[in-house]
Amino acid sequence: EVVLTQSPATLSLSPGERATLSCRASQSVGSYLAWYQQKAGQAPRLLIYDASNRATGISARFSGSGSGTDFTLIISSLEPEDFAVYYCQQRSNWPLTFGGGTKVEIK
Amino acid sequence: EVQLVESGGGLVQPGGSLRLSCAASGFTFSTYGMSWVRQAPGKGLEWVSVISGGSGNTNHANSVKGRFIISRDNSKNTLYLQMNSLRAEDTAIYYCAKGVSYSDWHFDYWGRGTLVTVSS
């Protein structure tokens, strides 16, 4: 099973700041990695798929990069609505797995 | 507009069964892979089961293999999850999710979820 480790667990930032989230895989997943945003009481929302492709309707302030085992999600300038929990997910190997999440909170 | 609406959740005793449904609209249901993903209270996301578009090939997480069955009725645009031999650790919100494509297991639309509580 591919284990996805997200860091940091919590990121405390102010609106307007840049957020850098990391997802590390226990083995190579190629480019088959996605990022989701989840707000309290809501379903997850796809932000990035296949490492760097923005999903439909997603703001350009969200960008994804990486391949193999190391991936990064960058939020270039935090808006108030960006404070949420972010998950990565791989589709390279069965079983599909999610990371444990990074909470981006207001400092 | 893509919509996914889950139903069928509720309180069930350990060892019991439940069938979840997910009514889909706004896209050509038969051509997309679909999945169930769950989230225990206060925890992260856990993939449960997938079914591909067309032929309907399936795959299940080890934690539910042999107990849960995913299926789809393309004539009704509906996804199902038959859950048997339920355990306390199956307690979670169950989300229905649409694959990005036929068998692309990233998920671009999600339902609001249905809560399953397994308790005596």
PDB file of C-alpha atoms in Angstrom:
ATOM      1  CA  GLU A   1       0.000   0.000   0.000  1.00  0.00           C
ATOM      2  CA  VAL A   2       1.250   3.457  -0.902  1.00  0.00           C
ATOM      3  CA  VAL A   3       1.416   5.607   2.224  1.00  0.00           C
ATOM      4  CA  LEU A   4       1.039   9.341   1.640  1.00  0.00           C
ATOM      5  CA  THR A   5       2.546  11.555   4.326  1.00  0.00           C
ATOM      6  CA  GLN A   6       1.432  15.161   4.379  1.00  0.00           C
ATOM      7  CA  SER A   7       3.336  17.944   6.081  1.00  0.00           C
ATOM      8  CA  PRO A   8       2.977  20.014   8.037  1.00  0.00           C
ATOM      9  CA  ALA A   9      -0.080  18.755   9.899  1.00  0.00           C
ATOM     10  CA  THR A  10      -1.112  22.346  10.566  1.00  0.00           C
ATOM     11  CA  LEU A  11      -0.072  25.528   8.795  1.00  0.00           C
ATOM     12  CA  SER A  12      -0.840  28.840  10.511  1.00  0.00           C
ATOM     13  CA  LEU A  13      -0.792  31.743   8.079  1.00  0.00           C
ATOM     14  CA  SER A  14      -2.393  35.112   7.474  1.00  0.00           C
ATOM     15  CA  PRO A  15      -4.552  36.086   4.494  1.00  0.00           C
ATOM     16  CA  GLY A  16      -2.343  37.190   1.611  1.00  0.00           C
ATOM     17  CA  GLU A  17       0.508  34.870   2.576  1.00  0.00           C
ATOM     18  CA  ARG A  18       1.808  32.015   0.453  1.00  0.00           C
ATOM     19  CA  ALA A  19       1.036  28.457   1.572  1.00  0.00           C
ATOM     20  CA  THR A  20       3.250  25.506   0.681  1.00  0.00           C
ATOM     21  CA  LEU A  21       1.879  22.033   1.407  1.00  0.00           C
ATOM     22  CA  SER A  22       3.830  18.814   0.956  1.00  0.00           C
ATOM     23  CA  CYS A  23       2.782  15.250   0.163  1.00  0.00           C
ATOM     24  CA  ARG A  24       5.369  12.476   0.146  1.00  0.00           C
ATOM     25  CA  ALA A  25       4.640   8.976  -1.157  1.00  0.00           C
ATOM     26  CA  SER A  26       6.213   5.805   0.224  1.00  0.00           C
ATOM     27  CA  GLN A  27       6.895   4.679  -3.365  1.00  0.00           C
ATOM     28  CA  SER A  28       6.682   6.290  -6.755  1.00  0.00           C
ATOM     29  CA  VAL A  29       3.190   7.216  -7.939  1.00  0.00           C
ATOM     30  CA  GLY A  30       4.378   8.867 -11.154  1.00  0.00           C
ATOM     31  CA  SER A  31       2.216  11.915 -11.728  1.00  0.00           C
ATOM     32  CA  TYR A  32      -0.957  10.241 -10.479  1.00  0.00           C
ATOM     33  CA  LEU A  33      -1.568  12.513  -7.526  1.00  0.00           C
ATOM     34  CA  ALA A  34      -4.494  14.779  -6.735  1.00  0.00           C
ATOM     35  CA  TRP A  35      -5.189  17.481  -4.164  1.00  0.00           C
ATOM     36  CA  TYR A  36      -8.539  18.156  -2.499  1.00  0.00           C
ATOM     37  CA  GLN A  37      -9.828  20.902  -0.262  1.00  0.00           C
ATOM     38  CA  GLN A  38     -12.364  20.159   2.452  1.00  0.00           C
ATOM     39  CA  LYS A  39     -14.132  22.734   4.585  1.00  0.00           C
ATOM     40  CA  ALA A  40     -15.905  21.841   7.809  1.00  0.00           C
ATOM     41  CA  GLY A  41     -19.208  20.080   7.163  1.00  0.00           C
ATOM     42  CA  GLN A  42     -18.654  19.928   3.416  1.00  0.00           C
ATOM     43  CA  ALA A  43     -17.607  17.320   0.883  1.00  0.00           C
ATOM     44  CA  PRO A  44     -14.077  17.418  -0.524  1.00  0.00           C
ATOM     45  CA  ARG A  45     -13.465  19.479  -3.659  1.00  0.00           C
ATOM     46  CA  LEU A  46     -10.944  18.524  -6.317  1.00  0.00           C
ATOM     47  CA  LEU A  47      -8.301  21.202  -6.841  1.00  0.00           C
ATOM     48  CA  ILE A  48      -5.490  19.514  -8.768  1.00  0.00           C
ATOM     49  CA  TYR A  49      -5.322  16.168 -10.571  1.00  0.00           C
ATOM     50  CA  ASP A  50      -2.409  14.298 -12.119  1.00  0.00           C
ATOM     51  CA  ALA A  51      -0.008  16.409 -10.067  1.00  0.00           C
ATOM     52  CA  SER A  52      -0.354  19.711 -11.873  1.00  0.00           C
ATOM     53  CA  ASN A  53      -3.681  19.993 -13.701  1.00  0.00           C
ATOM     54  CA  ARG A  54      -6.150  22.424 -12.182  1.00  0.00           C
ATOM     55  CA  ALA A  55      -9.697  21.117 -12.008  1.00  0.00           C
ATOM     56  CA  THR A  56     -12.545  22.968 -13.647  1.00  0.00           C
ATOM     57  CA  GLY A  57     -13.299  26.284 -12.002  1.00  0.00           C
ATOM     58  CA  ILE A  58     -10.300  26.266  -9.674  1.00  0.00           C
ATOM     59  CA  SER A  59      -8.516  29.567  -9.169  1.00  0.00           C
ATOM     60  CA  ALA A  60      -5.046  30.038 -10.654  1.00  0.00           C
ATOM     61  CA  ARG A  61      -3.703  30.829  -7.174  1.00  0.00           C
ATOM     62  CA  PHE A  62      -3.692  27.039  -6.639  1.00  0.00           C
ATOM     63  CA  SER A  63      -0.839  25.195  -8.309  1.00  0.00           C
ATOM     64  CA  GLY A  64       0.526  21.685  -8.019  1.00  0.00           C
ATOM     65  CA  SER A  65       3.915  20.252  -8.873  1.00  0.00           C
ATOM     66  CA  GLY A  66       6.042  17.165  -8.406  1.00  0.00           C
ATOM     67  CA  SER A  67       6.388  13.592  -9.601  1.00  0.00           C
ATOM     68  CA  GLY A  68       7.544  10.273  -8.258  1.00  0.00           C
ATOM     69  CA  THR A  69       7.430  10.567  -4.485  1.00  0.00           C
ATOM     70  CA  ASP A  70       7.446  14.302  -3.710  1.00  0.00           C
ATOM     71  CA  PHE A  71       4.591  16.657  -4.450  1.00  0.00           C
ATOM     72  CA  THR A  72       3.721  20.222  -3.528  1.00  0.00           C
ATOM     73  CA  LEU A  73       0.538  22.269  -3.484  1.00  0.00           C
ATOM     74  CA  ILE A  74       1.056  26.020  -3.457  1.00  0.00           C
ATOM     75  CA  ILE A  75      -1.584  28.613  -2.695  1.00  0.00           C
ATOM     76  CA  SER A  76       0.034  31.799  -3.925  1.00  0.00           C
ATOM     77  CA  SER A  77      -1.895  34.290  -1.804  1.00  0.00           C
ATOM     78  CA  LEU A  78      -4.344  33.016   0.780  1.00  0.00           C
ATOM     79  CA  GLU A  79      -7.920  34.227   0.559  1.00  0.00           C
ATOM     80  CA  PRO A  80     -10.264  33.914   3.570  1.00  0.00           C
ATOM     81  CA  GLU A  81     -12.105  31.035   1.885  1.00  0.00           C
ATOM     82  CA  ASP A  82      -8.878  29.014   1.514  1.00  0.00           C
ATOM     83  CA  PHE A  83      -8.618  28.172   5.207  1.00  0.00           C
ATOM     84  CA  ALA A  84      -9.543  24.494   5.230  1.00  0.00           C
ATOM     85  CA  VAL A  85      -8.079  20.997   5.311  1.00  0.00           C
ATOM     86  CA  TYR A  86      -6.182  19.747   2.257  1.00  0.00           C
ATOM     87  CA  TYR A  87      -5.728  16.102   1.279  1.00  0.00           C
ATOM     88  CA  CYS A  88      -3.579  14.432  -1.349  1.00  0.00           C
ATOM     89  CA  GLN A  89      -4.636  11.171  -3.046  1.00  0.00           C
ATOM     90  CA  GLN A  90      -2.838   8.742  -5.347  1.00  0.00           C
ATOM     91  CA  ARG A  91      -4.330   6.623  -8.113  1.00  0.00           C
ATOM     92  CA  SER A  92      -1.153   4.877  -9.257  1.00  0.00           C
ATOM     93  CA  ASN A  93      -1.538   1.717  -7.180  1.00  0.00           C
ATOM     94  CA  TRP A  94      -4.288  -0.257  -5.503  1.00  0.00           C
ATOM     95  CA  PRO A  95      -5.580   0.442  -2.970  1.00  0.00           C
ATOM     96  CA  LEU A  96      -6.230   4.095  -3.638  1.00  0.00           C
ATOM     97  CA  THR A  97      -4.936   6.069  -0.690  1.00  0.00           C
ATOM     98  CA  PHE A  98      -5.263   9.513   0.825  1.00  0.00           C
ATOM     99  CA  GLY A  99      -2.832  11.452   2.925  1.00  0.00           C
ATOM    100  CA  GLY A 100      -3.699  12.373   6.489  1.00  0.00           C
ATOM    101  CA  GLY A 101      -4.370  16.003   5.626  1.00  0.00           C
ATOM    102  CA  THR A 102      -2.910  19.445   6.281  1.00  0.00           C
ATOM    103  CA  LYS A 103      -5.036  21.998   8.074  1.00  0.00           C
ATOM    104  CA  VAL A 104      -4.456  25.570   6.923  1.00  0.00           C
ATOM    105  CA  GLU A 105      -5.621  27.851   9.711  1.00  0.00           C
ATOM    106  CA  ILE A 106      -5.746  31.577  10.240  1.00  0.00           C
ATOM    107  CA  LYS A 107      -2.821  32.897  12.239  1.00  0.00           C
TER     108      LYS A 107
ATOM    109  CA  GLU B   1     -24.861  20.694 -13.597  1.00  0.00           C
ATOM    110  CA  VAL B   2     -23.422  17.522 -12.083  1.00  0.00           C
ATOM    111  CA  GLN B   3     -25.306  16.350  -8.998  1.00  0.00           C
ATOM    112  CA  LEU B   4     -24.705  13.354  -6.767  1.00  0.00           C
ATOM    113  CA  VAL B   5     -27.214  12.659  -4.008  1.00  0.00           C
ATOM    114  CA  GLU B   6     -26.598   9.890  -1.505  1.00  0.00           C
ATOM    115  CA  SER B   7     -29.267   8.162   0.552  1.00  0.00           C
ATOM    116  CA  GLY B   8     -29.748   5.084   2.681  1.00  0.00           C
ATOM    117  CA  GLY B   9     -27.610   5.901   5.692  1.00  0.00           C
ATOM    118  CA  GLY B  10     -28.764   5.453   9.262  1.00  0.00           C
ATOM    119  CA  LEU B  11     -28.267   3.604  12.509  1.00  0.00           C
ATOM    120  CA  VAL B  12     -27.618  -0.129  12.269  1.00  0.00           C
ATOM    121  CA  GLN B  13     -26.540  -2.743  14.792  1.00  0.00           C
ATOM    122  CA  PRO B  14     -23.182  -4.508  14.511  1.00  0.00           C
ATOM    123  CA  GLY B  15     -23.490  -7.420  12.117  1.00  0.00           C
ATOM    124  CA  GLY B  16     -26.339  -5.752  10.256  1.00  0.00           C
ATOM    125  CA  SER B  17     -26.683  -4.667   6.646  1.00  0.00           C
ATOM    126  CA  LEU B  18     -27.424  -1.439   4.827  1.00  0.00           C
ATOM    127  CA  ARG B  19     -27.626  -0.405   1.177  1.00  0.00           C
ATOM    128  CA  LEU B  20     -26.529   3.054   0.146  1.00  0.00           C
ATOM    129  CA  SER B  21     -27.648   4.688  -3.085  1.00  0.00           C
ATOM    130  CA  CYS B  22     -26.265   7.597  -5.049  1.00  0.00           C
ATOM    131  CA  ALA B  23     -28.486   9.245  -7.648  1.00  0.00           C
ATOM    132  CA  ALA B  24     -26.466  10.930 -10.384  1.00  0.00           C
ATOM    133  CA  SER B  25     -27.468  13.598 -12.869  1.00  0.00           C
ATOM    134  CA  GLY B  26     -25.938  16.167 -15.191  1.00  0.00           C
ATOM    135  CA  PHE B  27     -23.501  13.858 -16.975  1.00  0.00           C
ATOM    136  CA  THR B  28     -23.462  10.607 -18.978  1.00  0.00           C
ATOM    137  CA  PHE B  29     -23.382   8.313 -15.972  1.00  0.00           C
ATOM    138  CA  SER B  30     -22.550   5.091 -17.797  1.00  0.00           C
ATOM    139  CA  THR B  31     -19.259   6.404 -19.176  1.00  0.00           C
ATOM    140  CA  TYR B  32     -17.655   7.422 -15.877  1.00  0.00           C
ATOM    141  CA  GLY B  33     -16.050   5.497 -13.079  1.00  0.00           C
ATOM    142  CA  MET B  34     -17.671   5.994  -9.691  1.00  0.00           C
ATOM    143  CA  SER B  35     -16.504   5.480  -6.157  1.00  0.00           C
ATOM    144  CA  TRP B  36     -17.443   5.455  -2.503  1.00  0.00           C
ATOM    145  CA  VAL B  37     -15.168   7.263  -0.059  1.00  0.00           C
ATOM    146  CA  ARG B  38     -15.810   7.436   3.671  1.00  0.00           C
ATOM    147  CA  GLN B  39     -14.802   9.669   6.532  1.00  0.00           C
ATOM    148  CA  ALA B  40     -15.050   8.574  10.149  1.00  0.00           C
ATOM    149  CA  PRO B  41     -16.043  11.334  12.598  1.00  0.00           C
ATOM    150  CA  GLY B  42     -13.164  13.775  12.989  1.00  0.00           C
ATOM    151  CA  LYS B  43     -10.867  11.687  10.766  1.00  0.00           C
ATOM    152  CA  GLY B  44      -9.449  11.795   7.268  1.00  0.00           C
ATOM    153  CA  LEU B  45     -10.680  10.363   3.987  1.00  0.00           C
ATOM    154  CA  GLU B  46     -10.635   6.626   3.271  1.00  0.00           C
ATOM    155  CA  TRP B  47     -11.298   5.098  -0.124  1.00  0.00           C
ATOM    156  CA  VAL B  48     -13.852   2.239   0.021  1.00  0.00           C
ATOM    157  CA  SER B  49     -14.802   0.960  -3.450  1.00  0.00           C
ATOM    158  CA  VAL B  50     -14.727   1.840  -7.144  1.00  0.00           C
ATOM    159  CA  ILE B  51     -16.589   0.675 -10.219  1.00  0.00           C
ATOM    160  CA  SER B  52     -15.508   1.539 -13.726  1.00  0.00           C
ATOM    161  CA  GLY B  53     -17.743   2.915 -16.415  1.00  0.00           C
ATOM    162  CA  GLY B  54     -19.054   0.563 -19.070  1.00  0.00           C
ATOM    163  CA  SER B  55     -17.993  -2.972 -18.070  1.00  0.00           C
ATOM    164  CA  GLY B  56     -18.268  -2.187 -14.388  1.00  0.00           C
ATOM    165  CA  ASN B  57     -15.010  -3.645 -13.129  1.00  0.00           C
ATOM    166  CA  THR B  58     -14.803  -3.237  -9.360  1.00  0.00           C
ATOM    167  CA  ASN B  59     -12.222  -2.899  -6.645  1.00  0.00           C
ATOM    168  CA  HIS B  60     -12.602  -2.690  -2.875  1.00  0.00           C
ATOM    169  CA  ALA B  61     -10.417  -1.655   0.028  1.00  0.00           C
ATOM    170  CA  ASN B  62      -9.085  -4.576   2.071  1.00  0.00           C
ATOM    171  CA  SER B  63     -11.004  -3.283   5.098  1.00  0.00           C
ATOM    172  CA  VAL B  64     -14.346  -3.949   3.365  1.00  0.00           C
ATOM    173  CA  LYS B  65     -13.476  -6.743   0.933  1.00  0.00           C
ATOM    174  CA  GLY B  66     -15.896  -9.636   1.284  1.00  0.00           C
ATOM    175  CA  ARG B  67     -18.399  -7.482   3.185  1.00  0.00           C
ATOM    176  CA  PHE B  68     -19.220  -4.577   0.842  1.00  0.00           C
ATOM    177  CA  ILE B  69     -20.312  -4.760  -2.787  1.00  0.00           C
ATOM    178  CA  ILE B  70     -20.359  -1.808  -5.168  1.00  0.00           C
ATOM    179  CA  SER B  71     -22.692  -1.890  -8.162  1.00  0.00           C
ATOM    180  CA  ARG B  72     -24.365   0.444 -10.602  1.00  0.00           C
ATOM    181  CA  ASP B  73     -27.567   0.605 -12.627  1.00  0.00           C
ATOM    182  CA  ASN B  74     -26.810   2.707 -15.681  1.00  0.00           C
ATOM    183  CA  SER B  75     -30.481   2.702 -16.704  1.00  0.00           C
ATOM    184  CA  LYS B  76     -31.314   4.480 -13.446  1.00  0.00           C
ATOM    185  CA  ASN B  77     -28.139   6.592 -13.206  1.00  0.00           C
ATOM    186  CA  THR B  78     -27.631   5.171  -9.751  1.00  0.00           C
ATOM    187  CA  LEU B  79     -24.646   3.863  -7.804  1.00  0.00           C
ATOM    188  CA  TYR B  80     -25.036   1.452  -4.901  1.00  0.00           C
ATOM    189  CA  LEU B  81     -23.056   0.155  -1.972  1.00  0.00           C
ATOM    190  CA  GLN B  82     -24.332  -2.990  -0.278  1.00  0.00           C
ATOM    191  CA  MET B  83     -22.801  -3.164   3.170  1.00  0.00           C
ATOM    192  CA  ASN B  84     -22.985  -6.422   5.119  1.00  0.00           C
ATOM    193  CA  SER B  85     -21.530  -7.609   8.419  1.00  0.00           C
ATOM    194  CA  LEU B  86     -21.197  -4.031   9.571  1.00  0.00           C
ATOM    195  CA  ARG B  87     -18.744  -3.173  12.344  1.00  0.00           C
ATOM    196  CA  ALA B  88     -18.383  -0.205  14.657  1.00  0.00           C
ATOM    197  CA  GLU B  89     -15.351   0.913  12.656  1.00  0.00           C
ATOM    198  CA  ASP B  90     -17.541   1.301   9.561  1.00  0.00           C
ATOM    199  CA  THR B  91     -19.211   4.294  11.224  1.00  0.00           C
ATOM    200  CA  ALA B  92     -18.582   7.225   8.895  1.00  0.00           C
ATOM    201  CA  ILE B  93     -19.990   9.654   6.397  1.00  0.00           C
ATOM    202  CA  TYR B  94     -20.079   7.858   3.051  1.00  0.00           C
ATOM    203  CA  TYR B  95     -19.506  10.008  -0.010  1.00  0.00           C
ATOM    204  CA  CYS B  96     -20.302   9.108  -3.577  1.00  0.00           C
ATOM    205  CA  ALA B  97     -17.723  10.510  -5.996  1.00  0.00           C
ATOM    206  CA  LYS B  98     -17.409  10.702  -9.778  1.00  0.00           C
ATOM    207  CA  GLY B  99     -14.176   9.775 -11.514  1.00  0.00           C
ATOM    208  CA  VAL B 100     -12.518  12.299 -13.763  1.00  0.00           C
ATOM    209  CA  SER B 101     -12.974   9.861 -16.639  1.00  0.00           C
ATOM    210  CA  TYR B 102     -13.808   6.233 -17.501  1.00  0.00           C
ATOM    211  CA  SER B 103     -11.248   4.777 -15.112  1.00  0.00           C
ATOM    212  CA  ASP B 104      -9.367   7.805 -13.859  1.00  0.00           C
ATOM    213  CA  TRP B 105      -9.512   7.439 -10.139  1.00  0.00           C
ATOM    214  CA  HIS B 106      -9.311  11.055  -9.178  1.00  0.00           C
ATOM    215  CA  PHE B 107     -12.696  12.446  -8.217  1.00  0.00           C
ATOM    216  CA  ASP B 108     -14.034  15.695  -9.588  1.00  0.00           C
ATOM    217  CA  TYR B 109     -17.542  15.737  -8.118  1.00  0.00           C
ATOM    218  CA  TRP B 110     -18.732  14.577  -4.736  1.00  0.00           C
ATOM    219  CA  GLY B 111     -22.111  14.220  -3.069  1.00  0.00           C
ATOM    220  CA  ARG B 112     -22.860  15.686   0.344  1.00  0.00           C
ATOM    221  CA  GLY B 113     -22.592  12.275   1.956  1.00  0.00           C
ATOM    222  CA  THR B 114     -24.803  10.024   4.056  1.00  0.00           C
ATOM    223  CA  LEU B 115     -24.035   9.097   7.651  1.00  0.00           C
ATOM    224  CA  VAL B 116     -23.800   5.453   8.651  1.00  0.00           C
ATOM    225  CA  THR B 117     -23.681   4.709  12.371  1.00  0.00           C
ATOM    226  CA  VAL B 118     -22.975   1.174  13.529  1.00  0.00           C
ATOM    227  CA  SER B 119     -23.873   0.806  17.180  1.00  0.00           C
ATOM    228  CA  SER B 120     -25.924  -1.349  19.517  1.00  0.00           C
TER     229      SER B 120
END
